Amino acid sequence: MVVEKNLYDDEALAKMRAEQEDPYVQYIIINKDLEMGCGKIAAQVGHGCGMHILKYNFLDNIINYGDSHQLTDQEITEVENTIYWIKESFRKIVKVAHKKEFEKIKELIEVDCFVVKDAGLTSVEPGSETVIVLWPIKRSLCPKIIQKLQLLK
């Protein structure tokens, strides 16, 4: 079995990340009212992060090999932010929101995001919105509504 080396498992990079003043961060918000177990939360976060990377790859391919003029300025910014985020270490912050806050975030958020809807095969009802995953942004640009949320414990 081959174990892939973690490119970010390096003392110099760890020091650099620790000294970043305003890093790019991917914010992930869990719908707390669904009372999902830790395995379910992990799976839903995986779905949301996977959705982000798939969309990033799609848009990045258009920029590199297609007609980037068909992309919006917002999409180009999202791709650029993801590139910086990847280079800086894939920093993520996971927070929780009650249903009311979760809905308000979807309404008020000014950046694009991914909302994971569960198929309902295990512990939640079909169509339940479990997780919101945002495109990476500078920590200083995190919307106040998300800043106020508690971290997942």
Backbone as JSON, one array per atom type, in Angstrom:
{
  "sequence": "MVVEKNLYDDEALAKMRAEQEDPYVQYIIINKDLEMGCGKIAAQVGHGCGMHILKYNFLDNIINYGDSHQLTDQEITEVENTIYWIKESFRKIVKVAHKKEFEKIKELIEVDCFVVKDAGLTSVEPGSETVIVLWPIKRSLCPKIIQKLQLLK",
  "N": [[0.85, -1.18, 0.0], [0.53, 2.21, -0.81], [1.14, 5.12, 0.88], [0.08, 8.31, 0.61], [2.08, 11.23, 0.7], [1.61, 13.94, 2.83], [1.56, 17.06, 1.64], [1.56, 19.32, 3.16], [2.56, 18.71, 5.59], [4.9, 19.81, 7.07], [7.45, 21.45, 8.79], [8.31, 24.11, 8.26], [6.21, 25.07, 6.66], [4.12, 24.81, 8.49], [4.89, 26.69, 10.4], [4.73, 29.01, 8.83], [1.95, 29.02, 8.33], [0.99, 29.42, 10.92], [1.78, 32.0, 11.36], [0.28, 33.55, 9.68], [-1.58, 36.43, 9.07], [-4.09, 37.11, 8.0], [-5.6, 34.72, 6.91], [-6.82, 32.66, 4.14], [-9.9, 31.04, 4.44], [-12.09, 28.26, 4.64], [-15.38, 28.22, 5.41], [-17.59, 26.2, 7.2], [-20.82, 25.28, 7.92], [-22.83, 23.65, 10.18], [-26.05, 22.21, 10.4], [-27.43, 22.4, 13.3], [-29.83, 21.66, 14.55], [-30.65, 19.28, 13.48], [-29.49, 17.27, 14.88], [-27.39, 15.42, 14.24], [-25.24, 12.58, 14.33], [-21.66, 12.21, 14.99], [-20.45, 10.77, 12.9], [-22.28, 11.06, 10.8], [-22.22, 13.84, 10.5], [-19.56, 14.13, 9.67], [-19.67, 12.8, 7.19], [-21.48, 14.45, 5.8], [-20.11, 16.91, 5.77], [-17.96, 16.07, 4.23], [-19.33, 15.61, 1.8], [-20.11, 18.27, 1.16], [-17.6, 19.61, 0.97], [-16.52, 18.13, -1.09], [-18.3, 18.83, -3.15], [-17.56, 21.5, -3.44], [-14.85, 21.3, -4.35], [-15.2, 19.88, -6.74], [-16.73, 21.76, -8.24], [-14.89, 23.87, -8.27], [-12.79, 22.67, -9.77], [-14.13, 22.35, -12.21], [-14.7, 25.07, -12.94], [-12.07, 26.07, -12.95], [-10.97, 24.62, -15.04], [-12.38, 25.72, -17.18], [-11.35, 28.3, -17.15], [-8.64, 27.77, -17.7], [-8.67, 26.19, -20.04], [-10.87, 26.71, -21.58], [-13.41, 29.04, -22.46], [-13.04, 31.67, -20.63], [-14.44, 33.99, -20.53], [-17.09, 33.47, -20.29], [-17.55, 33.15, -17.65], [-18.65, 34.55, -14.52], [-17.58, 37.52, -12.74], [-17.62, 36.96, -10.05], [-17.39, 34.14, -9.99], [-14.82, 33.83, -11.05], [-13.34, 35.09, -9.03], [-13.92, 33.3, -6.93], [-12.56, 31.0, -7.81], [-9.93, 31.99, -7.85], [-9.61, 32.6, -5.1], [-9.8, 30.03, -4.06], [-7.5, 28.88, -5.1], [-5.49, 30.33, -3.71], [-6.18, 29.5, -1.13], [-5.7, 26.73, -1.27], [-2.93, 26.78, -1.63], [-2.21, 27.87, 0.79], [-2.95, 26.05, 2.78], [-5.47, 24.72, 3.12], [-7.21, 25.6, 5.19], [-9.87, 25.27, 7.47], [-12.92, 26.2, 9.09], [-15.27, 25.07, 11.28], [-18.56, 25.53, 12.09], [-21.63, 25.79, 14.02], [-25.16, 26.08, 13.51], [-28.43, 26.91, 14.49], [-31.61, 25.95, 13.08], [-33.07, 28.32, 12.37], [-31.03, 30.26, 12.22], [-29.48, 29.03, 10.28], [-31.17, 29.14, 8.03], [-31.31, 31.92, 7.78], [-28.67, 32.53, 7.16], [-28.47, 31.42, 4.59], [-30.17, 33.15, 3.25], [-29.03, 35.72, 3.64], [-26.36, 35.63, 3.01], [-23.71, 36.86, 1.09], [-21.94, 35.7, -0.57], [-21.32, 32.97, -2.81], [-22.37, 29.63, -2.07], [-22.42, 26.17, -0.96], [-25.05, 24.0, -0.41], [-25.8, 21.18, 1.33], [-28.06, 18.65, 0.72], [-29.62, 16.03, 2.22], [-30.13, 12.6, 1.3], [-31.71, 11.09, 2.91], [-31.41, 8.45, 3.73], [-30.5, 7.39, 6.09], [-30.21, 8.77, 9.01], [-31.6, 11.23, 8.95], [-34.39, 13.14, 7.68], [-35.46, 12.81, 4.24], [-34.18, 15.23, 1.98], [-33.38, 17.0, 3.91], [-31.56, 19.82, 4.87], [-28.31, 19.79, 5.57], [-25.69, 20.86, 5.81], [-23.83, 23.82, 5.18], [-21.43, 24.93, 2.96], [-18.98, 27.24, 2.39], [-17.31, 29.06, -0.25], [-13.77, 29.47, -0.12], [-12.62, 32.3, 1.71], [-11.0, 35.39, 2.69], [-10.22, 35.55, 6.13], [-10.84, 37.96, 7.39], [-12.95, 38.85, 5.88], [-15.1, 37.36, 6.53], [-18.57, 36.92, 6.85], [-20.51, 38.68, 9.28], [-22.67, 37.33, 10.42], [-21.83, 34.71, 10.37], [-19.46, 34.83, 11.79], [-20.41, 35.13, 14.39], [-21.4, 32.66, 15.11], [-21.14, 29.58, 17.03], [-18.31, 27.4, 17.42], [-18.12, 24.04, 16.15], [-18.35, 21.47, 18.45]],
  "CA": [[0.0, 0.0, 0.0], [1.25, 3.47, -0.87], [0.53, 6.19, 1.66], [0.46, 9.58, 0.0], [2.7, 12.2, 1.59], [0.88, 15.19, 3.01], [2.44, 18.15, 1.23], [1.52, 20.38, 4.16], [3.15, 18.18, 6.82], [6.24, 20.34, 6.99], [7.62, 22.42, 9.88], [8.38, 25.47, 7.72], [4.85, 25.46, 6.26], [3.33, 24.96, 9.72], [5.28, 27.99, 10.97], [4.15, 30.03, 7.96], [0.51, 29.07, 8.56], [0.77, 29.98, 12.25], [2.07, 33.43, 11.33], [-0.6, 34.25, 8.74], [-2.43, 37.42, 9.73], [-5.45, 37.1, 7.45], [-5.58, 33.57, 6.0], [-8.03, 32.21, 3.46], [-10.57, 30.03, 5.26], [-13.36, 27.74, 4.16], [-16.32, 28.11, 6.53], [-18.55, 25.1, 7.08], [-21.85, 25.47, 8.95], [-23.62, 22.44, 10.42], [-27.41, 22.44, 10.88], [-27.42, 21.8, 14.64], [-31.14, 21.15, 14.96], [-30.85, 17.91, 12.97], [-28.9, 16.37, 15.88], [-26.68, 14.35, 13.56], [-24.09, 12.01, 15.02], [-20.39, 12.69, 14.43], [-20.21, 10.12, 11.61], [-23.17, 11.7, 9.83], [-21.67, 15.18, 10.25], [-18.34, 13.96, 8.87], [-20.08, 12.46, 5.82], [-22.1, 15.62, 5.18], [-19.03, 17.86, 5.5], [-17.26, 15.51, 3.08], [-20.14, 15.89, 0.61], [-20.02, 19.7, 0.86], [-16.25, 19.93, 0.51], [-16.39, 17.51, -2.41], [-19.04, 19.67, -4.09], [-16.73, 22.68, -3.67], [-13.68, 20.97, -5.17], [-15.68, 19.56, -8.09], [-17.09, 23.01, -8.92], [-13.63, 24.58, -8.49], [-12.11, 22.04, -10.91], [-14.91, 22.68, -13.41], [-14.46, 26.47, -13.29], [-10.65, 26.23, -13.24], [-10.77, 24.09, -16.4], [-12.9, 26.71, -18.13], [-10.37, 29.4, -17.18], [-7.38, 27.32, -18.3], [-8.79, 25.5, -21.34], [-12.09, 27.08, -22.29], [-13.69, 30.45, -22.64], [-13.27, 32.23, -19.3], [-15.34, 35.13, -20.65], [-18.45, 33.07, -19.93], [-17.66, 33.12, -16.19], [-18.89, 35.83, -13.86], [-16.47, 37.99, -11.92], [-17.71, 36.23, -8.78], [-16.84, 32.8, -10.2], [-13.36, 33.96, -11.19], [-12.84, 35.36, -7.67], [-14.01, 32.05, -6.16], [-11.47, 30.14, -8.25], [-8.69, 32.59, -7.36], [-9.56, 32.41, -3.65], [-9.53, 28.61, -3.8], [-6.07, 28.66, -5.39], [-4.74, 30.83, -2.54], [-6.53, 28.63, 0.0], [-4.97, 25.48, -1.46], [-1.51, 27.07, -1.39], [-1.99, 28.23, 2.19], [-3.11, 24.88, 3.67], [-6.82, 24.17, 3.25], [-7.74, 25.94, 6.52], [-11.34, 25.21, 7.58], [-13.52, 26.49, 10.39], [-16.58, 24.43, 11.3], [-19.45, 26.16, 13.07], [-22.98, 25.24, 14.08], [-26.26, 27.04, 13.47], [-29.79, 26.37, 14.61], [-32.37, 26.04, 11.82], [-33.41, 29.71, 12.07], [-29.78, 30.89, 11.79], [-29.1, 28.33, 9.05], [-32.0, 29.73, 6.97], [-30.93, 33.32, 7.65], [-27.39, 32.53, 6.45], [-28.75, 31.18, 3.17], [-30.81, 34.36, 2.7], [-28.23, 36.94, 3.76], [-24.97, 35.46, 2.59], [-23.44, 37.56, -0.17], [-21.03, 34.89, -1.38], [-21.9, 31.69, -3.2], [-22.12, 28.55, -1.13], [-22.95, 24.87, -1.3], [-25.93, 23.49, 0.62], [-25.94, 19.74, 1.17], [-29.38, 18.11, 1.03], [-29.44, 14.6, 2.45], [-31.06, 11.69, 0.64], [-32.61, 10.53, 3.91], [-31.28, 6.99, 3.81], [-30.1, 6.93, 7.43], [-30.67, 9.37, 10.26], [-32.38, 12.46, 8.81], [-35.45, 13.09, 6.67], [-35.03, 13.15, 2.88], [-34.22, 16.65, 1.65], [-32.9, 17.83, 5.01], [-30.35, 20.59, 4.58], [-27.44, 19.41, 6.68], [-24.44, 21.6, 5.88], [-23.5, 24.88, 4.23], [-19.99, 25.07, 2.76], [-18.68, 28.46, 1.64], [-16.04, 29.17, -0.97], [-12.77, 30.1, 0.75], [-12.52, 33.76, 1.73], [-10.12, 35.9, 3.73], [-10.89, 35.52, 7.44], [-11.36, 39.31, 7.68], [-14.16, 39.08, 5.09], [-16.16, 36.45, 6.97], [-19.78, 37.65, 7.22], [-20.76, 38.78, 10.73], [-23.62, 36.3, 10.84], [-21.06, 33.48, 10.56], [-18.51, 35.09, 12.88], [-21.1, 35.02, 15.67], [-21.76, 31.28, 15.4], [-20.22, 28.81, 17.84], [-17.58, 26.33, 16.76], [-18.58, 22.68, 16.38], [-17.61, 20.81, 19.55]],
  "C": [[0.89, 1.24, 0.0], [0.47, 4.49, -0.05], [1.03, 7.51, 1.08], [1.03, 10.53, 1.06], [1.82, 13.44, 1.64], [1.83, 16.34, 2.71], [2.52, 19.26, 2.28], [2.09, 19.94, 5.5], [4.63, 18.54, 6.85], [6.37, 21.45, 8.04], [7.63, 23.86, 9.36], [6.99, 25.95, 7.3], [3.95, 25.66, 7.48], [3.63, 26.31, 10.37], [4.66, 29.13, 10.16], [2.65, 30.17, 8.22], [0.2, 29.72, 9.91], [0.96, 31.49, 12.26], [1.18, 34.22, 10.38], [-1.54, 35.19, 9.5], [-3.88, 37.35, 9.27], [-5.56, 35.96, 6.43], [-6.9, 33.39, 5.25], [-8.59, 31.04, 4.25], [-11.82, 29.55, 4.52], [-14.24, 27.55, 5.39], [-17.35, 27.03, 6.21], [-19.53, 25.25, 8.23], [-22.73, 24.23, 8.99], [-25.0, 22.85, 10.93], [-27.57, 21.67, 12.21], [-28.73, 21.14, 15.03], [-31.42, 19.74, 14.43], [-30.28, 16.86, 13.92], [-28.24, 15.15, 15.24], [-25.53, 13.86, 14.43], [-22.8, 12.45, 14.33], [-20.07, 12.02, 13.1], [-21.03, 10.76, 10.51], [-22.65, 13.09, 9.47], [-20.44, 15.07, 9.36], [-18.69, 13.67, 7.42], [-20.65, 13.68, 5.1], [-21.07, 16.7, 4.86], [-18.23, 17.38, 4.29], [-18.0, 15.78, 1.78], [-19.98, 17.36, 0.19], [-18.66, 20.11, 0.33], [-15.98, 19.31, -0.86], [-17.1, 18.32, -3.47], [-18.2, 20.9, -4.45], [-15.58, 22.37, -4.62], [-14.09, 20.6, -6.59], [-16.02, 20.82, -8.88], [-15.83, 23.83, -9.21], [-12.9, 24.0, -9.71], [-12.8, 22.37, -12.22], [-14.61, 24.11, -13.87], [-13.0, 26.71, -13.67], [-10.33, 25.71, -14.65], [-11.28, 25.05, -17.46], [-11.89, 27.85, -18.27], [-9.13, 28.97, -17.96], [-7.52, 26.78, -19.72], [-10.0, 25.92, -22.17], [-12.2, 28.58, -22.45], [-14.03, 31.06, -21.29], [-14.18, 33.46, -19.35], [-16.77, 34.78, -20.26], [-18.64, 32.99, -18.41], [-17.95, 34.51, -15.65], [-17.64, 36.24, -13.09], [-16.44, 37.25, -10.58], [-17.1, 34.83, -8.92], [-15.32, 32.83, -10.34], [-12.73, 34.23, -9.83], [-12.86, 34.09, -6.83], [-12.88, 31.09, -6.53], [-10.14, 30.69, -7.72], [-8.54, 32.39, -5.85], [-9.25, 30.96, -3.3], [-8.07, 28.29, -4.07], [-5.22, 29.13, -4.21], [-4.95, 29.92, -1.34], [-5.77, 27.32, -0.09], [-3.49, 25.7, -1.14], [-1.22, 27.32, 0.08], [-2.26, 27.11, 3.18], [-4.51, 24.34, 3.87], [-7.44, 24.44, 4.63], [-9.27, 25.94, 6.49], [-11.75, 25.6, 8.99], [-14.94, 25.95, 10.32], [-17.4, 25.01, 12.44], [-20.81, 25.49, 13.02], [-24.01, 26.36, 14.09], [-27.57, 26.31, 13.69], [-30.53, 26.66, 13.31], [-32.65, 27.49, 11.41], [-32.17, 30.46, 11.56], [-29.33, 30.33, 10.44], [-29.86, 28.95, 7.86], [-31.59, 31.19, 6.71], [-29.6, 33.44, 6.89], [-27.62, 32.35, 4.96], [-29.36, 32.42, 2.51], [-29.86, 35.54, 2.61], [-26.83, 36.83, 3.18], [-24.76, 36.09, 1.22], [-22.45, 36.82, -1.05], [-21.73, 33.58, -1.73], [-21.54, 30.63, -2.17], [-22.73, 27.26, -1.66], [-23.81, 24.41, -0.13], [-26.14, 22.0, 0.33], [-27.34, 19.33, 1.61], [-29.24, 16.59, 1.1], [-30.51, 13.78, 1.74], [-32.02, 11.03, 1.62], [-32.53, 9.03, 4.06], [-30.95, 6.49, 5.21], [-30.8, 7.71, 8.53], [-31.45, 10.67, 10.15], [-33.4, 12.28, 7.69], [-34.9, 13.43, 5.28], [-35.18, 14.64, 2.61], [-33.75, 17.56, 2.76], [-31.61, 18.54, 4.59], [-29.42, 20.47, 5.78], [-26.26, 20.35, 6.89], [-24.42, 22.7, 4.82], [-21.98, 24.96, 4.17], [-19.77, 26.31, 1.89], [-17.4, 28.3, 0.83], [-15.05, 29.8, -0.01], [-12.76, 31.62, 0.58], [-11.48, 34.16, 2.77], [-10.89, 35.92, 5.05], [-11.52, 36.88, 7.76], [-12.65, 39.61, 6.94], [-15.31, 38.15, 5.49], [-17.39, 37.26, 7.38], [-20.04, 37.59, 8.73], [-21.68, 37.68, 11.22], [-22.9, 34.96, 11.1], [-20.05, 33.65, 11.69], [-19.14, 34.81, 14.24], [-21.43, 33.57, 16.07], [-20.71, 30.6, 16.27], [-19.52, 27.76, 16.98], [-18.24, 24.98, 17.07], [-17.72, 22.06, 17.46], [-17.91, 19.34, 19.55]]
}
